[in-house]
Amino acid sequence: MGRDGGRRVALTPAGDAPAATGAALTADDLLVVTGGGRGITARCAVALARAHRPGLLLLGRTALGEEPAWAHGLTDAAALKAAAVAHLKASGEKPTPKRVEQLYGAVVGEREVRRTLADIRAAGSEVEYLAVDITDASATAAALAPTGSGSPVWCTAPGSSPTSSSPRRRPPRSSGCSP
């Protein structure tokens, strides 16, 4: 369901999906997936890993670091936020709602990326995650340089497309991913 201006509309499939073209993905392929550490794109990356076992290089803005000690063992949102408040107070910082949400969001985000990486590995694919802002062409080029990724297939999440000055390459064949 959605809205088209002022009216409510529903999308329905218009028959069979078009036949796939090009060669199937294999374990020899490398997919560079932007925005692939979290959310729906992460779930798609896991599904690709299960179905085809390609190599995956996930690019995202969530920096991975050591989980703060105050968050260890806590999974409930309320408990994590309460621990964030206690941490802020202990460090002399005022626990504003915005700051508490930042700390909470950072912990939850990093956990989601780690879970995605574990799920992809469990599916049989090799995976690497790089924290980079892909709208920054120099930072993206610098992050990708050590990977020696050759001519990967690029899969971009909505809202995470590189700028036109990005060092991305067109895929060597049709992949079902955005070139």
PDB file of C-alpha atoms in Angstrom:
ATOM      1  CA  MET A   1       0.000   0.000   0.000  1.00  0.00           C
ATOM      2  CA  GLY A   2       1.069   3.520  -0.652  1.00  0.00           C
ATOM      3  CA  ARG A   3      -0.121   6.955  -1.586  1.00  0.00           C
ATOM      4  CA  ASP A   4      -0.079   8.519  -5.009  1.00  0.00           C
ATOM      5  CA  GLY A   5      -0.657  12.171  -4.283  1.00  0.00           C
ATOM      6  CA  GLY A   6      -3.988  12.196  -2.441  1.00  0.00           C
ATOM      7  CA  ARG A   7      -5.179   8.672  -3.171  1.00  0.00           C
ATOM      8  CA  ARG A   8      -4.327   5.316  -1.685  1.00  0.00           C
ATOM      9  CA  VAL A   9      -2.941   2.758  -4.144  1.00  0.00           C
ATOM     10  CA  ALA A  10      -1.858  -0.877  -4.011  1.00  0.00           C
ATOM     11  CA  LEU A  11       0.823  -2.424  -6.185  1.00  0.00           C
ATOM     12  CA  THR A  12       0.138  -5.820  -7.682  1.00  0.00           C
ATOM     13  CA  PRO A  13       2.444  -8.039  -9.750  1.00  0.00           C
ATOM     14  CA  ALA A  14       1.843  -7.840 -13.477  1.00  0.00           C
ATOM     15  CA  GLY A  15       2.567 -11.469 -14.284  1.00  0.00           C
ATOM     16  CA  ASP A  16       5.737 -13.501 -14.193  1.00  0.00           C
ATOM     17  CA  ALA A  17       9.042 -11.877 -13.395  1.00  0.00           C
ATOM     18  CA  PRO A  18      11.278 -11.313 -16.409  1.00  0.00           C
ATOM     19  CA  ALA A  19      13.763 -14.069 -17.127  1.00  0.00           C
ATOM     20  CA  ALA A  20      17.250 -13.479 -15.760  1.00  0.00           C
ATOM     21  CA  THR A  21      19.906 -12.637 -18.296  1.00  0.00           C
ATOM     22  CA  GLY A  22      23.638 -13.124 -18.085  1.00  0.00           C
ATOM     23  CA  ALA A  23      25.682 -15.666 -16.211  1.00  0.00           C
ATOM     24  CA  ALA A  24      24.697 -16.808 -12.731  1.00  0.00           C
ATOM     25  CA  LEU A  25      26.675 -15.616  -9.753  1.00  0.00           C
ATOM     26  CA  THR A  26      29.311 -18.017  -8.443  1.00  0.00           C
ATOM     27  CA  ALA A  27      31.843 -18.218  -5.634  1.00  0.00           C
ATOM     28  CA  ASP A  28      34.352 -16.666  -8.062  1.00  0.00           C
ATOM     29  CA  ASP A  29      32.382 -13.403  -8.179  1.00  0.00           C
ATOM     30  CA  LEU A  30      32.915 -10.430  -5.910  1.00  0.00           C
ATOM     31  CA  LEU A  31      29.965  -8.208  -5.082  1.00  0.00           C
ATOM     32  CA  VAL A  32      30.610  -4.779  -3.590  1.00  0.00           C
ATOM     33  CA  VAL A  33      27.462  -3.911  -1.674  1.00  0.00           C
ATOM     34  CA  THR A  34      26.967  -0.354  -0.468  1.00  0.00           C
ATOM     35  CA  GLY A  35      24.773   0.047   2.564  1.00  0.00           C
ATOM     36  CA  GLY A  36      25.058  -3.714   2.988  1.00  0.00           C
ATOM     37  CA  GLY A  37      25.866  -4.006   6.663  1.00  0.00           C
ATOM     38  CA  ARG A  38      22.408  -3.185   7.996  1.00  0.00           C
ATOM     39  CA  GLY A  39      18.745  -3.140   7.071  1.00  0.00           C
ATOM     40  CA  ILE A  40      17.107  -4.595   3.994  1.00  0.00           C
ATOM     41  CA  THR A  41      20.293  -4.502   1.939  1.00  0.00           C
ATOM     42  CA  ALA A  42      22.013  -6.640   4.573  1.00  0.00           C
ATOM     43  CA  ARG A  43      19.174  -9.174   4.374  1.00  0.00           C
ATOM     44  CA  CYS A  44      19.577  -9.223   0.570  1.00  0.00           C
ATOM     45  CA  ALA A  45      23.340  -9.765   0.921  1.00  0.00           C
ATOM     46  CA  VAL A  46      22.695 -12.725   3.246  1.00  0.00           C
ATOM     47  CA  ALA A  47      20.190 -14.161   0.754  1.00  0.00           C
ATOM     48  CA  LEU A  48      22.732 -13.785  -2.079  1.00  0.00           C
ATOM     49  CA  ALA A  49      25.328 -15.548   0.067  1.00  0.00           C
ATOM     50  CA  ARG A  50      22.948 -18.431   0.737  1.00  0.00           C
ATOM     51  CA  ALA A  51      21.939 -18.786  -2.895  1.00  0.00           C
ATOM     52  CA  HIS A  52      25.244 -18.231  -4.730  1.00  0.00           C
ATOM     53  CA  ARG A  53      28.108 -17.932  -2.200  1.00  0.00           C
ATOM     54  CA  PRO A  54      29.866 -15.022  -3.952  1.00  0.00           C
ATOM     55  CA  GLY A  55      32.567 -13.023  -2.219  1.00  0.00           C
ATOM     56  CA  LEU A  56      31.041  -9.946  -0.617  1.00  0.00           C
ATOM     57  CA  LEU A  57      32.629  -6.618   0.215  1.00  0.00           C
ATOM     58  CA  LEU A  58      30.166  -4.602   2.261  1.00  0.00           C
ATOM     59  CA  LEU A  59      30.591  -0.838   2.486  1.00  0.00           C
ATOM     60  CA  GLY A  60      28.760   1.159   5.125  1.00  0.00           C
ATOM     61  CA  ARG A  61      29.024   4.148   7.409  1.00  0.00           C
ATOM     62  CA  THR A  62      28.818   2.207  10.677  1.00  0.00           C
ATOM     63  CA  ALA A  63      32.319   2.107  12.131  1.00  0.00           C
ATOM     64  CA  LEU A  64      33.076  -1.126  13.958  1.00  0.00           C
ATOM     65  CA  GLY A  65      34.985  -0.882  17.198  1.00  0.00           C
ATOM     66  CA  GLU A  66      35.073  -2.564  20.562  1.00  0.00           C
ATOM     67  CA  GLU A  67      31.670  -2.671  22.198  1.00  0.00           C
ATOM     68  CA  PRO A  68      31.655  -0.411  25.266  1.00  0.00           C
ATOM     69  CA  ALA A  69      31.849  -2.246  28.591  1.00  0.00           C
ATOM     70  CA  TRP A  70      28.603  -0.660  29.781  1.00  0.00           C
ATOM     71  CA  ALA A  71      26.706  -2.456  26.973  1.00  0.00           C
ATOM     72  CA  HIS A  72      28.130  -5.970  27.451  1.00  0.00           C
ATOM     73  CA  GLY A  73      25.461  -8.597  27.974  1.00  0.00           C
ATOM     74  CA  LEU A  74      22.539  -6.201  27.531  1.00  0.00           C
ATOM     75  CA  THR A  75      20.046  -6.850  24.742  1.00  0.00           C
ATOM     76  CA  ASP A  76      16.883  -5.107  25.873  1.00  0.00           C
ATOM     77  CA  ALA A  77      16.499  -1.563  24.497  1.00  0.00           C
ATOM     78  CA  ALA A  78      15.432  -0.118  27.849  1.00  0.00           C
ATOM     79  CA  ALA A  79      18.352  -1.771  29.660  1.00  0.00           C
ATOM     80  CA  LEU A  80      20.841  -0.526  27.052  1.00  0.00           C
ATOM     81  CA  LYS A  81      19.501   3.015  27.282  1.00  0.00           C
ATOM     82  CA  ALA A  82      19.572   2.924  31.085  1.00  0.00           C
ATOM     83  CA  ALA A  83      23.190   1.741  30.942  1.00  0.00           C
ATOM     84  CA  ALA A  84      23.992   4.557  28.490  1.00  0.00           C
ATOM     85  CA  VAL A  85      22.487   7.077  30.946  1.00  0.00           C
ATOM     86  CA  ALA A  86      24.548   5.629  33.807  1.00  0.00           C
ATOM     87  CA  HIS A  87      27.694   5.718  31.646  1.00  0.00           C
ATOM     88  CA  LEU A  88      27.132   9.355  30.682  1.00  0.00           C
ATOM     89  CA  LYS A  89      26.516  10.370  34.291  1.00  0.00           C
ATOM     90  CA  ALA A  90      29.615   8.474  35.458  1.00  0.00           C
ATOM     91  CA  SER A  91      31.724  10.268  32.858  1.00  0.00           C
ATOM     92  CA  GLY A  92      30.344  13.685  33.886  1.00  0.00           C
ATOM     93  CA  GLU A  93      28.293  14.192  30.737  1.00  0.00           C
ATOM     94  CA  LYS A  94      24.642  15.230  30.858  1.00  0.00           C
ATOM     95  CA  PRO A  95      22.497  12.320  29.597  1.00  0.00           C
ATOM     96  CA  THR A  96      20.285  14.165  27.116  1.00  0.00           C
ATOM     97  CA  PRO A  97      17.793  12.074  25.135  1.00  0.00           C
ATOM     98  CA  LYS A  98      19.741  12.814  21.948  1.00  0.00           C
ATOM     99  CA  ARG A  99      23.061  11.673  23.428  1.00  0.00           C
ATOM    100  CA  VAL A 100      21.541   8.535  24.971  1.00  0.00           C
ATOM    101  CA  GLU A 101      19.993   7.661  21.604  1.00  0.00           C
ATOM    102  CA  GLN A 102      23.370   8.205  19.885  1.00  0.00           C
ATOM    103  CA  LEU A 103      25.121   5.776  22.227  1.00  0.00           C
ATOM    104  CA  TYR A 104      22.288   3.250  22.006  1.00  0.00           C
ATOM    105  CA  GLY A 105      22.131   3.529  18.206  1.00  0.00           C
ATOM    106  CA  ALA A 106      25.886   3.037  17.875  1.00  0.00           C
ATOM    107  CA  VAL A 107      25.804  -0.183  19.917  1.00  0.00           C
ATOM    108  CA  VAL A 108      22.757  -1.580  18.131  1.00  0.00           C
ATOM    109  CA  GLY A 109      24.134  -0.608  14.711  1.00  0.00           C
ATOM    110  CA  GLU A 110      27.487  -2.274  15.293  1.00  0.00           C
ATOM    111  CA  ARG A 111      25.756  -5.400  16.565  1.00  0.00           C
ATOM    112  CA  GLU A 112      23.606  -5.535  13.438  1.00  0.00           C
ATOM    113  CA  VAL A 113      26.661  -5.279  11.170  1.00  0.00           C
ATOM    114  CA  ARG A 114      28.444  -8.024  13.118  1.00  0.00           C
ATOM    115  CA  ARG A 115      25.340 -10.233  12.906  1.00  0.00           C
ATOM    116  CA  THR A 116      25.154  -9.666   9.131  1.00  0.00           C
ATOM    117  CA  LEU A 117      28.819 -10.626   8.729  1.00  0.00           C
ATOM    118  CA  ALA A 118      28.292 -13.779  10.814  1.00  0.00           C
ATOM    119  CA  ASP A 119      25.187 -14.736   8.799  1.00  0.00           C
ATOM    120  CA  ILE A 120      27.038 -14.284   5.494  1.00  0.00           C
ATOM    121  CA  ARG A 121      29.966 -16.386   6.709  1.00  0.00           C
ATOM    122  CA  ALA A 122      27.552 -19.049   7.991  1.00  0.00           C
ATOM    123  CA  ALA A 123      26.010 -19.132   4.504  1.00  0.00           C
ATOM    124  CA  GLY A 124      29.404 -20.019   3.030  1.00  0.00           C
ATOM    125  CA  SER A 125      30.561 -16.719   1.552  1.00  0.00           C
ATOM    126  CA  GLU A 126      33.724 -14.810   2.305  1.00  0.00           C
ATOM    127  CA  VAL A 127      32.901 -11.298   3.454  1.00  0.00           C
ATOM    128  CA  GLU A 128      34.711  -8.143   4.436  1.00  0.00           C
ATOM    129  CA  TYR A 129      33.231  -4.930   5.808  1.00  0.00           C
ATOM    130  CA  LEU A 130      34.690  -1.467   5.283  1.00  0.00           C
ATOM    131  CA  ALA A 131      33.384   1.593   7.093  1.00  0.00           C
ATOM    132  CA  VAL A 132      33.409   4.374   4.509  1.00  0.00           C
ATOM    133  CA  ASP A 133      31.180   7.223   3.342  1.00  0.00           C
ATOM    134  CA  ILE A 134      30.745   6.332  -0.320  1.00  0.00           C
ATOM    135  CA  THR A 135      29.675   9.874  -1.180  1.00  0.00           C
ATOM    136  CA  ASP A 136      33.313  10.818  -0.512  1.00  0.00           C
ATOM    137  CA  ALA A 137      35.105   9.589  -3.658  1.00  0.00           C
ATOM    138  CA  SER A 138      38.633   9.918  -2.209  1.00  0.00           C
ATOM    139  CA  ALA A 139      37.723   8.063   0.995  1.00  0.00           C
ATOM    140  CA  THR A 140      36.053   5.314  -1.036  1.00  0.00           C
ATOM    141  CA  ALA A 141      39.045   4.963  -3.369  1.00  0.00           C
ATOM    142  CA  ALA A 142      41.424   4.858  -0.394  1.00  0.00           C
ATOM    143  CA  ALA A 143      39.290   2.231   1.378  1.00  0.00           C
ATOM    144  CA  LEU A 144      39.060   0.031  -1.726  1.00  0.00           C
ATOM    145  CA  ALA A 145      42.716   0.310  -2.786  1.00  0.00           C
ATOM    146  CA  PRO A 146      44.054  -2.420  -0.459  1.00  0.00           C
ATOM    147  CA  THR A 147      41.304  -4.888  -1.453  1.00  0.00           C
ATOM    148  CA  GLY A 148      42.606  -5.384  -4.995  1.00  0.00           C
ATOM    149  CA  SER A 149      38.984  -5.930  -5.948  1.00  0.00           C
ATOM    150  CA  GLY A 150      39.583  -5.877  -9.720  1.00  0.00           C
ATOM    151  CA  SER A 151      36.243  -5.551 -11.548  1.00  0.00           C
ATOM    152  CA  PRO A 152      33.592  -6.259  -8.952  1.00  0.00           C
ATOM    153  CA  VAL A 153      29.845  -6.092  -9.436  1.00  0.00           C
ATOM    154  CA  TRP A 154      28.428  -3.122  -7.510  1.00  0.00           C
ATOM    155  CA  CYS A 155      25.136  -3.445  -5.605  1.00  0.00           C
ATOM    156  CA  THR A 156      23.882  -0.189  -4.175  1.00  0.00           C
ATOM    157  CA  ALA A 157      21.222   0.288  -1.527  1.00  0.00           C
ATOM    158  CA  PRO A 158      18.607   2.982  -2.083  1.00  0.00           C
ATOM    159  CA  GLY A 159      19.998   6.267  -0.839  1.00  0.00           C
ATOM    160  CA  SER A 160      23.571   5.016  -0.804  1.00  0.00           C
ATOM    161  CA  SER A 161      24.570   5.447  -4.435  1.00  0.00           C
ATOM    162  CA  PRO A 162      28.076   6.756  -4.973  1.00  0.00           C
ATOM    163  CA  THR A 163      28.410  10.169  -6.554  1.00  0.00           C
ATOM    164  CA  SER A 164      29.239  10.320 -10.239  1.00  0.00           C
ATOM    165  CA  SER A 165      32.861  11.018  -9.306  1.00  0.00           C
ATOM    166  CA  SER A 166      33.070   7.752  -7.363  1.00  0.00           C
ATOM    167  CA  PRO A 167      35.681   5.221  -8.500  1.00  0.00           C
ATOM    168  CA  ARG A 168      33.012   2.599  -9.229  1.00  0.00           C
ATOM    169  CA  ARG A 169      33.154   0.435 -12.317  1.00  0.00           C
ATOM    170  CA  ARG A 170      30.405  -1.041 -14.435  1.00  0.00           C
ATOM    171  CA  PRO A 171      29.940  -4.772 -13.870  1.00  0.00           C
ATOM    172  CA  PRO A 172      31.391  -7.079 -16.496  1.00  0.00           C
ATOM    173  CA  ARG A 173      27.983  -8.697 -17.001  1.00  0.00           C
ATOM    174  CA  SER A 174      24.386  -8.386 -15.904  1.00  0.00           C
ATOM    175  CA  SER A 175      24.025  -9.141 -12.223  1.00  0.00           C
ATOM    176  CA  GLY A 176      20.648  -7.985 -11.032  1.00  0.00           C
ATOM    177  CA  CYS A 177      22.523  -5.342  -9.007  1.00  0.00           C
ATOM    178  CA  SER A 178      22.867  -1.679  -9.846  1.00  0.00           C
ATOM    179  CA  PRO A 179      25.949  -1.040 -11.966  1.00  0.00           C
TER     180      PRO A 179
END
